[in-house]
Amino acid sequence: DAGITQSPRHKVTETGTPVTLRCHQTENHRYMYWYRQDPGHGLRLIHYSYGVKDTDKGEVSDGYSVSRSKTEDFLLTLESATSSQTSVYFCAITRLAEYNEQFFGPGTRLTVL
Amino acid sequence: ILNVEQSPQSLHVQEGDSTNFTCSFPSSNFYALHWYRWETAKSPEALFVMTLNGDEKKKGRISATLNTKEGYSYLYIKGSQPEDSATYLCASSAEGGTSYGKLTFGQGTILTVHP
């Protein structure tokens, strides 16, 4: 347990609505990540952050944006949710001192109808 | 190899069987290789991190080896039990400041152990 919480844990929304997922960590880690889980693809990186207000795109960033105004919070926003964004979303932090070992939050299950 | 690749994609074994999976990763600019165990409806849990060529790690009935020169790692499970059923992910990380701690994950090997 790396002190990572995600909210909400489950959400059902409709196509076209904006959705924001929150990741909160308590250990003051600099690097944070958002992944989505897809069958046959394992975990795919959406966006990551390397400091407050410092973010960059991952491999599947289209349709997503992120913000990090405080070290402890990393927000993922789906600007206009689509059914293809139905997935389980995981937030993670890296412990650089442990060879970049990543620790994951409990996940958010998002269903877009 | 540009990506991290795992084989097989899925595996069904009987309780008591020993099994192994393969992870292939880019050998250039290598920093560390990670194995994770991922149970259904849970988050991935770290098993091992390995950094040196020839590294071997062991946790109970599970062990892993690393060959950084040829870019592969093996995960072994001895005497599989139904509770070993999970997806096993490997991930590599590259050295360098611009890596920002990112891991490149394979697609996973789904292990099902039948009683």
PDB file of C-alpha atoms in Angstrom:
ATOM      1  CA  ASP A   1       0.000   0.000   0.000  1.00  0.00           C
ATOM      2  CA  ALA A   2       1.594   3.265  -1.143  1.00  0.00           C
ATOM      3  CA  GLY A   3      -1.105   5.506   0.274  1.00  0.00           C
ATOM      4  CA  ILE A   4      -2.950   5.855  -3.042  1.00  0.00           C
ATOM      5  CA  THR A   5      -6.682   6.340  -3.203  1.00  0.00           C
ATOM      6  CA  GLN A   6      -8.893   6.812  -6.230  1.00  0.00           C
ATOM      7  CA  SER A   7     -12.339   8.336  -6.442  1.00  0.00           C
ATOM      8  CA  PRO A   8     -14.904   7.477  -7.428  1.00  0.00           C
ATOM      9  CA  ARG A   9     -14.364   3.730  -7.379  1.00  0.00           C
ATOM     10  CA  HIS A  10     -17.277   3.105  -9.741  1.00  0.00           C
ATOM     11  CA  LYS A  11     -19.045   5.435 -12.132  1.00  0.00           C
ATOM     12  CA  VAL A  12     -21.679   5.058 -14.807  1.00  0.00           C
ATOM     13  CA  THR A  13     -22.126   7.960 -17.169  1.00  0.00           C
ATOM     14  CA  GLU A  14     -23.616   8.759 -20.548  1.00  0.00           C
ATOM     15  CA  THR A  15     -21.889   9.402 -23.830  1.00  0.00           C
ATOM     16  CA  GLY A  16     -20.917  13.030 -24.278  1.00  0.00           C
ATOM     17  CA  THR A  17     -20.707  13.956 -20.601  1.00  0.00           C
ATOM     18  CA  PRO A  18     -17.465  15.132 -18.984  1.00  0.00           C
ATOM     19  CA  VAL A  19     -15.995  12.906 -16.263  1.00  0.00           C
ATOM     20  CA  THR A  20     -13.180  13.572 -13.812  1.00  0.00           C
ATOM     21  CA  LEU A  21     -11.357  10.865 -11.901  1.00  0.00           C
ATOM     22  CA  ARG A  22      -9.201  11.711  -8.926  1.00  0.00           C
ATOM     23  CA  CYS A  23      -6.019  10.109  -7.677  1.00  0.00           C
ATOM     24  CA  HIS A  24      -4.741  11.078  -4.249  1.00  0.00           C
ATOM     25  CA  GLN A  25      -1.434  10.044  -2.668  1.00  0.00           C
ATOM     26  CA  THR A  26      -0.095  10.722   0.782  1.00  0.00           C
ATOM     27  CA  GLU A  27       3.641   9.976   0.381  1.00  0.00           C
ATOM     28  CA  ASN A  28       4.725  13.085  -1.542  1.00  0.00           C
ATOM     29  CA  HIS A  29       5.828  11.174  -4.669  1.00  0.00           C
ATOM     30  CA  ARG A  30       6.889  13.332  -7.566  1.00  0.00           C
ATOM     31  CA  TYR A  31       5.852  11.041 -10.437  1.00  0.00           C
ATOM     32  CA  MET A  32       2.275   9.901 -10.997  1.00  0.00           C
ATOM     33  CA  TYR A  33       0.593   8.021 -13.831  1.00  0.00           C
ATOM     34  CA  TRP A  34      -2.814   7.188 -15.234  1.00  0.00           C
ATOM     35  CA  TYR A  35      -3.349   3.859 -16.982  1.00  0.00           C
ATOM     36  CA  ARG A  36      -6.307   2.118 -18.506  1.00  0.00           C
ATOM     37  CA  GLN A  37      -6.831  -1.617 -18.501  1.00  0.00           C
ATOM     38  CA  ASP A  38      -7.899  -3.220 -21.750  1.00  0.00           C
ATOM     39  CA  PRO A  39      -8.219  -6.940 -22.554  1.00  0.00           C
ATOM     40  CA  GLY A  40      -5.266  -8.111 -24.602  1.00  0.00           C
ATOM     41  CA  HIS A  41      -3.334  -4.899 -23.954  1.00  0.00           C
ATOM     42  CA  GLY A  42      -2.520  -5.132 -20.281  1.00  0.00           C
ATOM     43  CA  LEU A  43      -1.980  -1.613 -18.944  1.00  0.00           C
ATOM     44  CA  ARG A  44      -1.680   1.328 -21.286  1.00  0.00           C
ATOM     45  CA  LEU A  45      -0.339   4.702 -20.190  1.00  0.00           C
ATOM     46  CA  ILE A  46      -2.707   7.623 -20.719  1.00  0.00           C
ATOM     47  CA  HIS A  47      -0.843  10.549 -19.153  1.00  0.00           C
ATOM     48  CA  TYR A  48       1.818  11.039 -16.554  1.00  0.00           C
ATOM     49  CA  SER A  49       3.113  13.810 -14.326  1.00  0.00           C
ATOM     50  CA  TYR A  50       6.669  14.564 -13.257  1.00  0.00           C
ATOM     51  CA  GLY A  51       5.801  17.385 -10.889  1.00  0.00           C
ATOM     52  CA  VAL A  52       3.210  19.988 -10.029  1.00  0.00           C
ATOM     53  CA  LYS A  53       1.857  21.405 -13.292  1.00  0.00           C
ATOM     54  CA  ASP A  54       4.260  19.192 -15.265  1.00  0.00           C
ATOM     55  CA  THR A  55       2.415  16.571 -17.303  1.00  0.00           C
ATOM     56  CA  ASP A  56       2.868  14.756 -20.576  1.00  0.00           C
ATOM     57  CA  LYS A  57       1.032  12.364 -22.867  1.00  0.00           C
ATOM     58  CA  GLY A  58       1.272   8.611 -22.814  1.00  0.00           C
ATOM     59  CA  GLU A  59       0.454   6.183 -25.610  1.00  0.00           C
ATOM     60  CA  VAL A  60      -3.370   6.510 -25.474  1.00  0.00           C
ATOM     61  CA  SER A  61      -3.953  10.159 -24.552  1.00  0.00           C
ATOM     62  CA  ASP A  62      -6.586  11.108 -27.157  1.00  0.00           C
ATOM     63  CA  GLY A  63      -9.808  12.187 -25.466  1.00  0.00           C
ATOM     64  CA  TYR A  64      -8.162  12.623 -22.060  1.00  0.00           C
ATOM     65  CA  SER A  65      -6.620  15.538 -20.218  1.00  0.00           C
ATOM     66  CA  VAL A  66      -4.926  15.753 -16.837  1.00  0.00           C
ATOM     67  CA  SER A  67      -4.085  18.317 -14.227  1.00  0.00           C
ATOM     68  CA  ARG A  68      -1.827  18.399 -11.208  1.00  0.00           C
ATOM     69  CA  SER A  69      -2.105  21.530  -9.115  1.00  0.00           C
ATOM     70  CA  LYS A  70      -0.851  19.863  -5.916  1.00  0.00           C
ATOM     71  CA  THR A  71       1.703  17.121  -5.359  1.00  0.00           C
ATOM     72  CA  GLU A  72      -0.855  14.839  -3.799  1.00  0.00           C
ATOM     73  CA  ASP A  73      -3.592  15.027  -6.454  1.00  0.00           C
ATOM     74  CA  PHE A  74      -3.573  13.961 -10.106  1.00  0.00           C
ATOM     75  CA  LEU A  75      -6.843  14.411 -11.975  1.00  0.00           C
ATOM     76  CA  LEU A  76      -7.876  12.633 -15.178  1.00  0.00           C
ATOM     77  CA  THR A  77     -10.655  14.227 -17.229  1.00  0.00           C
ATOM     78  CA  LEU A  78     -12.603  12.702 -20.075  1.00  0.00           C
ATOM     79  CA  GLU A  79     -13.741  15.802 -21.900  1.00  0.00           C
ATOM     80  CA  SER A  80     -16.676  14.109 -23.623  1.00  0.00           C
ATOM     81  CA  ALA A  81     -16.973  10.479 -22.642  1.00  0.00           C
ATOM     82  CA  THR A  82     -17.368   7.830 -25.351  1.00  0.00           C
ATOM     83  CA  SER A  83     -18.249   4.147 -25.079  1.00  0.00           C
ATOM     84  CA  SER A  84     -14.676   3.256 -26.078  1.00  0.00           C
ATOM     85  CA  GLN A  85     -13.539   4.833 -22.820  1.00  0.00           C
ATOM     86  CA  THR A  86     -15.387   2.245 -20.776  1.00  0.00           C
ATOM     87  CA  SER A  87     -12.549   0.646 -18.837  1.00  0.00           C
ATOM     88  CA  VAL A  88     -10.873   0.300 -15.474  1.00  0.00           C
ATOM     89  CA  TYR A  89      -8.542   3.185 -14.747  1.00  0.00           C
ATOM     90  CA  PHE A  90      -5.527   2.823 -12.472  1.00  0.00           C
ATOM     91  CA  CYS A  91      -3.429   5.535 -10.944  1.00  0.00           C
ATOM     92  CA  ALA A  92       0.162   4.770  -9.970  1.00  0.00           C
ATOM     93  CA  ILE A  93       3.195   6.327  -8.334  1.00  0.00           C
ATOM     94  CA  THR A  94       6.867   5.500  -8.778  1.00  0.00           C
ATOM     95  CA  ARG A  95       9.364   4.948  -6.030  1.00  0.00           C
ATOM     96  CA  LEU A  96      12.513   6.069  -7.817  1.00  0.00           C
ATOM     97  CA  ALA A  97      14.708   4.676  -5.083  1.00  0.00           C
ATOM     98  CA  GLU A  98      13.345   1.211  -5.884  1.00  0.00           C
ATOM     99  CA  TYR A  99      14.363   1.194  -9.538  1.00  0.00           C
ATOM    100  CA  ASN A 100      11.174   2.911 -10.668  1.00  0.00           C
ATOM    101  CA  GLU A 101       8.934   0.299  -9.095  1.00  0.00           C
ATOM    102  CA  GLN A 102       5.346   1.446  -9.514  1.00  0.00           C
ATOM    103  CA  PHE A 103       2.546   1.031  -7.008  1.00  0.00           C
ATOM    104  CA  PHE A 104      -1.055   1.176  -8.028  1.00  0.00           C
ATOM    105  CA  GLY A 105      -4.243   2.554  -6.613  1.00  0.00           C
ATOM    106  CA  PRO A 106      -7.360   0.381  -6.283  1.00  0.00           C
ATOM    107  CA  GLY A 107      -8.759   1.378  -9.677  1.00  0.00           C
ATOM    108  CA  THR A 108     -11.898   3.143 -10.914  1.00  0.00           C
ATOM    109  CA  ARG A 109     -14.395   1.195 -12.995  1.00  0.00           C
ATOM    110  CA  LEU A 110     -15.977   3.560 -15.530  1.00  0.00           C
ATOM    111  CA  THR A 111     -18.895   2.596 -17.719  1.00  0.00           C
ATOM    112  CA  VAL A 112     -19.980   4.924 -20.519  1.00  0.00           C
ATOM    113  CA  LEU A 113     -23.441   4.127 -21.840  1.00  0.00           C
TER     114      LEU A 113
ATOM    115  CA  ILE B   1      12.613  -5.576 -29.876  1.00  0.00           C
ATOM    116  CA  LEU B   2      10.935  -2.188 -29.449  1.00  0.00           C
ATOM    117  CA  ASN B   3       8.164  -3.274 -27.121  1.00  0.00           C
ATOM    118  CA  VAL B   4       7.832  -5.570 -24.171  1.00  0.00           C
ATOM    119  CA  GLU B   5       6.393  -8.890 -25.263  1.00  0.00           C
ATOM    120  CA  GLN B   6       5.116 -11.738 -23.147  1.00  0.00           C
ATOM    121  CA  SER B   7       4.390 -15.338 -24.034  1.00  0.00           C
ATOM    122  CA  PRO B   8       2.255 -17.254 -23.886  1.00  0.00           C
ATOM    123  CA  GLN B   9      -0.808 -15.004 -23.862  1.00  0.00           C
ATOM    124  CA  SER B  10      -2.682 -17.478 -21.683  1.00  0.00           C
ATOM    125  CA  LEU B  11      -1.950 -20.748 -19.969  1.00  0.00           C
ATOM    126  CA  HIS B  12      -4.086 -23.423 -18.351  1.00  0.00           C
ATOM    127  CA  VAL B  13      -2.392 -25.868 -15.990  1.00  0.00           C
ATOM    128  CA  GLN B  14      -3.436 -28.427 -13.424  1.00  0.00           C
ATOM    129  CA  GLU B  15      -2.856 -27.955  -9.720  1.00  0.00           C
ATOM    130  CA  GLY B  16       0.636 -29.165  -8.874  1.00  0.00           C
ATOM    131  CA  ASP B  17       2.118 -28.472 -12.327  1.00  0.00           C
ATOM    132  CA  SER B  18       5.146 -26.255 -12.630  1.00  0.00           C
ATOM    133  CA  THR B  19       5.033 -23.575 -15.278  1.00  0.00           C
ATOM    134  CA  ASN B  20       7.006 -20.693 -16.724  1.00  0.00           C
ATOM    135  CA  PHE B  21       6.431 -17.591 -18.823  1.00  0.00           C
ATOM    136  CA  THR B  22       8.690 -15.413 -20.917  1.00  0.00           C
ATOM    137  CA  CYS B  23       9.136 -11.654 -21.098  1.00  0.00           C
ATOM    138  CA  SER B  24      11.200 -10.082 -23.904  1.00  0.00           C
ATOM    139  CA  PHE B  25      12.285  -6.468 -23.618  1.00  0.00           C
ATOM    140  CA  PRO B  26      14.586  -3.939 -25.315  1.00  0.00           C
ATOM    141  CA  SER B  27      18.133  -4.628 -24.126  1.00  0.00           C
ATOM    142  CA  SER B  28      19.445  -1.183 -25.070  1.00  0.00           C
ATOM    143  CA  ASN B  29      19.337   1.495 -22.380  1.00  0.00           C
ATOM    144  CA  PHE B  30      18.009  -1.076 -19.912  1.00  0.00           C
ATOM    145  CA  TYR B  31      17.515  -0.047 -16.296  1.00  0.00           C
ATOM    146  CA  ALA B  32      15.184  -2.507 -14.573  1.00  0.00           C
ATOM    147  CA  LEU B  33      12.734  -5.323 -15.240  1.00  0.00           C
ATOM    148  CA  HIS B  34       9.612  -5.680 -13.116  1.00  0.00           C
ATOM    149  CA  TRP B  35       7.178  -8.544 -12.611  1.00  0.00           C
ATOM    150  CA  TYR B  36       3.674  -7.942 -11.301  1.00  0.00           C
ATOM    151  CA  ARG B  37       0.880 -10.251 -10.251  1.00  0.00           C
ATOM    152  CA  TRP B  38      -2.598  -9.001 -11.126  1.00  0.00           C
ATOM    153  CA  GLU B  39      -5.672 -10.717  -9.771  1.00  0.00           C
ATOM    154  CA  THR B  40      -9.094 -10.102 -11.250  1.00  0.00           C
ATOM    155  CA  ALA B  41     -10.833  -7.035  -9.781  1.00  0.00           C
ATOM    156  CA  LYS B  42      -7.692  -5.969  -7.936  1.00  0.00           C
ATOM    157  CA  SER B  43      -4.729  -3.738  -8.737  1.00  0.00           C
ATOM    158  CA  PRO B  44      -1.359  -5.053  -9.926  1.00  0.00           C
ATOM    159  CA  GLU B  45       0.950  -6.104  -7.105  1.00  0.00           C
ATOM    160  CA  ALA B  46       4.734  -5.986  -7.413  1.00  0.00           C
ATOM    161  CA  LEU B  47       6.515  -9.359  -7.327  1.00  0.00           C
ATOM    162  CA  PHE B  48      10.105  -8.668  -8.302  1.00  0.00           C
ATOM    163  CA  VAL B  49      12.372  -5.975  -9.625  1.00  0.00           C
ATOM    164  CA  MET B  50      15.622  -7.061 -11.226  1.00  0.00           C
ATOM    165  CA  THR B  51      18.450  -4.952 -12.540  1.00  0.00           C
ATOM    166  CA  LEU B  52      21.591  -7.020 -13.092  1.00  0.00           C
ATOM    167  CA  ASN B  53      22.316  -9.578 -15.768  1.00  0.00           C
ATOM    168  CA  GLY B  54      22.003 -13.009 -14.206  1.00  0.00           C
ATOM    169  CA  ASP B  55      19.791 -11.781 -11.364  1.00  0.00           C
ATOM    170  CA  GLU B  56      17.590 -14.416  -9.802  1.00  0.00           C
ATOM    171  CA  LYS B  57      14.790 -13.591  -7.381  1.00  0.00           C
ATOM    172  CA  LYS B  58      12.561 -15.925  -5.403  1.00  0.00           C
ATOM    173  CA  LYS B  59       9.408 -15.511  -3.354  1.00  0.00           C
ATOM    174  CA  GLY B  60       7.952 -18.757  -2.074  1.00  0.00           C
ATOM    175  CA  ARG B  61       7.139 -20.956  -5.076  1.00  0.00           C
ATOM    176  CA  ILE B  62       7.685 -18.146  -7.576  1.00  0.00           C
ATOM    177  CA  SER B  63      11.086 -17.245  -8.998  1.00  0.00           C
ATOM    178  CA  ALA B  64      12.425 -15.131 -11.830  1.00  0.00           C
ATOM    179  CA  THR B  65      15.621 -14.833 -13.838  1.00  0.00           C
ATOM    180  CA  LEU B  66      17.030 -12.021 -15.949  1.00  0.00           C
ATOM    181  CA  ASN B  67      19.223 -11.884 -19.052  1.00  0.00           C
ATOM    182  CA  THR B  68      19.873  -8.252 -19.943  1.00  0.00           C
ATOM    183  CA  LYS B  69      22.271  -9.008 -22.800  1.00  0.00           C
ATOM    184  CA  GLU B  70      19.681 -10.856 -24.837  1.00  0.00           C
ATOM    185  CA  GLY B  71      16.678  -9.037 -23.379  1.00  0.00           C
ATOM    186  CA  TYR B  72      14.559 -11.678 -21.698  1.00  0.00           C
ATOM    187  CA  SER B  73      13.281 -12.728 -18.307  1.00  0.00           C
ATOM    188  CA  TYR B  74      11.588 -15.937 -17.171  1.00  0.00           C
ATOM    189  CA  LEU B  75       9.053 -16.289 -14.385  1.00  0.00           C
ATOM    190  CA  TYR B  76       8.691 -19.762 -12.866  1.00  0.00           C
ATOM    191  CA  ILE B  77       5.943 -21.096 -10.636  1.00  0.00           C
ATOM    192  CA  LYS B  78       6.646 -24.405  -8.941  1.00  0.00           C
ATOM    193  CA  GLY B  79       3.726 -26.610  -7.927  1.00  0.00           C
ATOM    194  CA  SER B  80       0.971 -24.266  -9.145  1.00  0.00           C
ATOM    195  CA  GLN B  81      -2.021 -23.749  -6.876  1.00  0.00           C
ATOM    196  CA  PRO B  82      -5.477 -22.403  -7.800  1.00  0.00           C
ATOM    197  CA  GLU B  83      -4.674 -19.216  -5.872  1.00  0.00           C
ATOM    198  CA  ASP B  84      -1.823 -18.576  -8.343  1.00  0.00           C
ATOM    199  CA  SER B  85      -4.436 -17.907 -11.016  1.00  0.00           C
ATOM    200  CA  ALA B  86      -3.869 -14.329 -12.144  1.00  0.00           C
ATOM    201  CA  THR B  87      -2.405 -12.220 -14.929  1.00  0.00           C
ATOM    202  CA  TYR B  88       1.365 -11.889 -14.699  1.00  0.00           C
ATOM    203  CA  LEU B  89       2.713  -8.651 -16.127  1.00  0.00           C
ATOM    204  CA  CYS B  90       6.269  -7.731 -16.871  1.00  0.00           C
ATOM    205  CA  ALA B  91       7.495  -4.204 -17.445  1.00  0.00           C
ATOM    206  CA  SER B  92      10.815  -2.648 -18.347  1.00  0.00           C
ATOM    207  CA  SER B  93      12.161   0.766 -17.544  1.00  0.00           C
ATOM    208  CA  ALA B  94      14.898   2.658 -19.356  1.00  0.00           C
ATOM    209  CA  GLU B  95      17.724   4.586 -17.832  1.00  0.00           C
ATOM    210  CA  GLY B  96      17.872   8.321 -18.086  1.00  0.00           C
ATOM    211  CA  GLY B  97      16.320  11.438 -16.688  1.00  0.00           C
ATOM    212  CA  THR B  98      13.720  11.805 -19.418  1.00  0.00           C
ATOM    213  CA  SER B  99      12.264   8.385 -18.681  1.00  0.00           C
ATOM    214  CA  TYR B 100      10.366   9.977 -15.748  1.00  0.00           C
ATOM    215  CA  GLY B 101      10.085   6.593 -14.096  1.00  0.00           C
ATOM    216  CA  LYS B 102       7.880   5.262 -16.862  1.00  0.00           C
ATOM    217  CA  LEU B 103       7.411   1.556 -17.283  1.00  0.00           C
ATOM    218  CA  THR B 104       6.602  -0.180 -20.548  1.00  0.00           C
ATOM    219  CA  PHE B 105       4.267  -3.067 -19.836  1.00  0.00           C
ATOM    220  CA  GLY B 106       3.789  -6.272 -21.751  1.00  0.00           C
ATOM    221  CA  GLN B 107       0.284  -7.466 -22.480  1.00  0.00           C
ATOM    222  CA  GLY B 108       0.437 -10.059 -19.706  1.00  0.00           C
ATOM    223  CA  THR B 109       0.175 -13.836 -19.399  1.00  0.00           C
ATOM    224  CA  ILE B 110      -3.144 -15.070 -17.996  1.00  0.00           C
ATOM    225  CA  LEU B 111      -2.578 -18.135 -15.827  1.00  0.00           C
ATOM    226  CA  THR B 112      -5.455 -20.395 -14.834  1.00  0.00           C
ATOM    227  CA  VAL B 113      -4.716 -23.227 -12.423  1.00  0.00           C
ATOM    228  CA  HIS B 114      -7.389 -25.922 -12.364  1.00  0.00           C
ATOM    229  CA  PRO B 115      -7.987 -27.922  -9.153  1.00  0.00           C
TER     230      PRO B 115
END
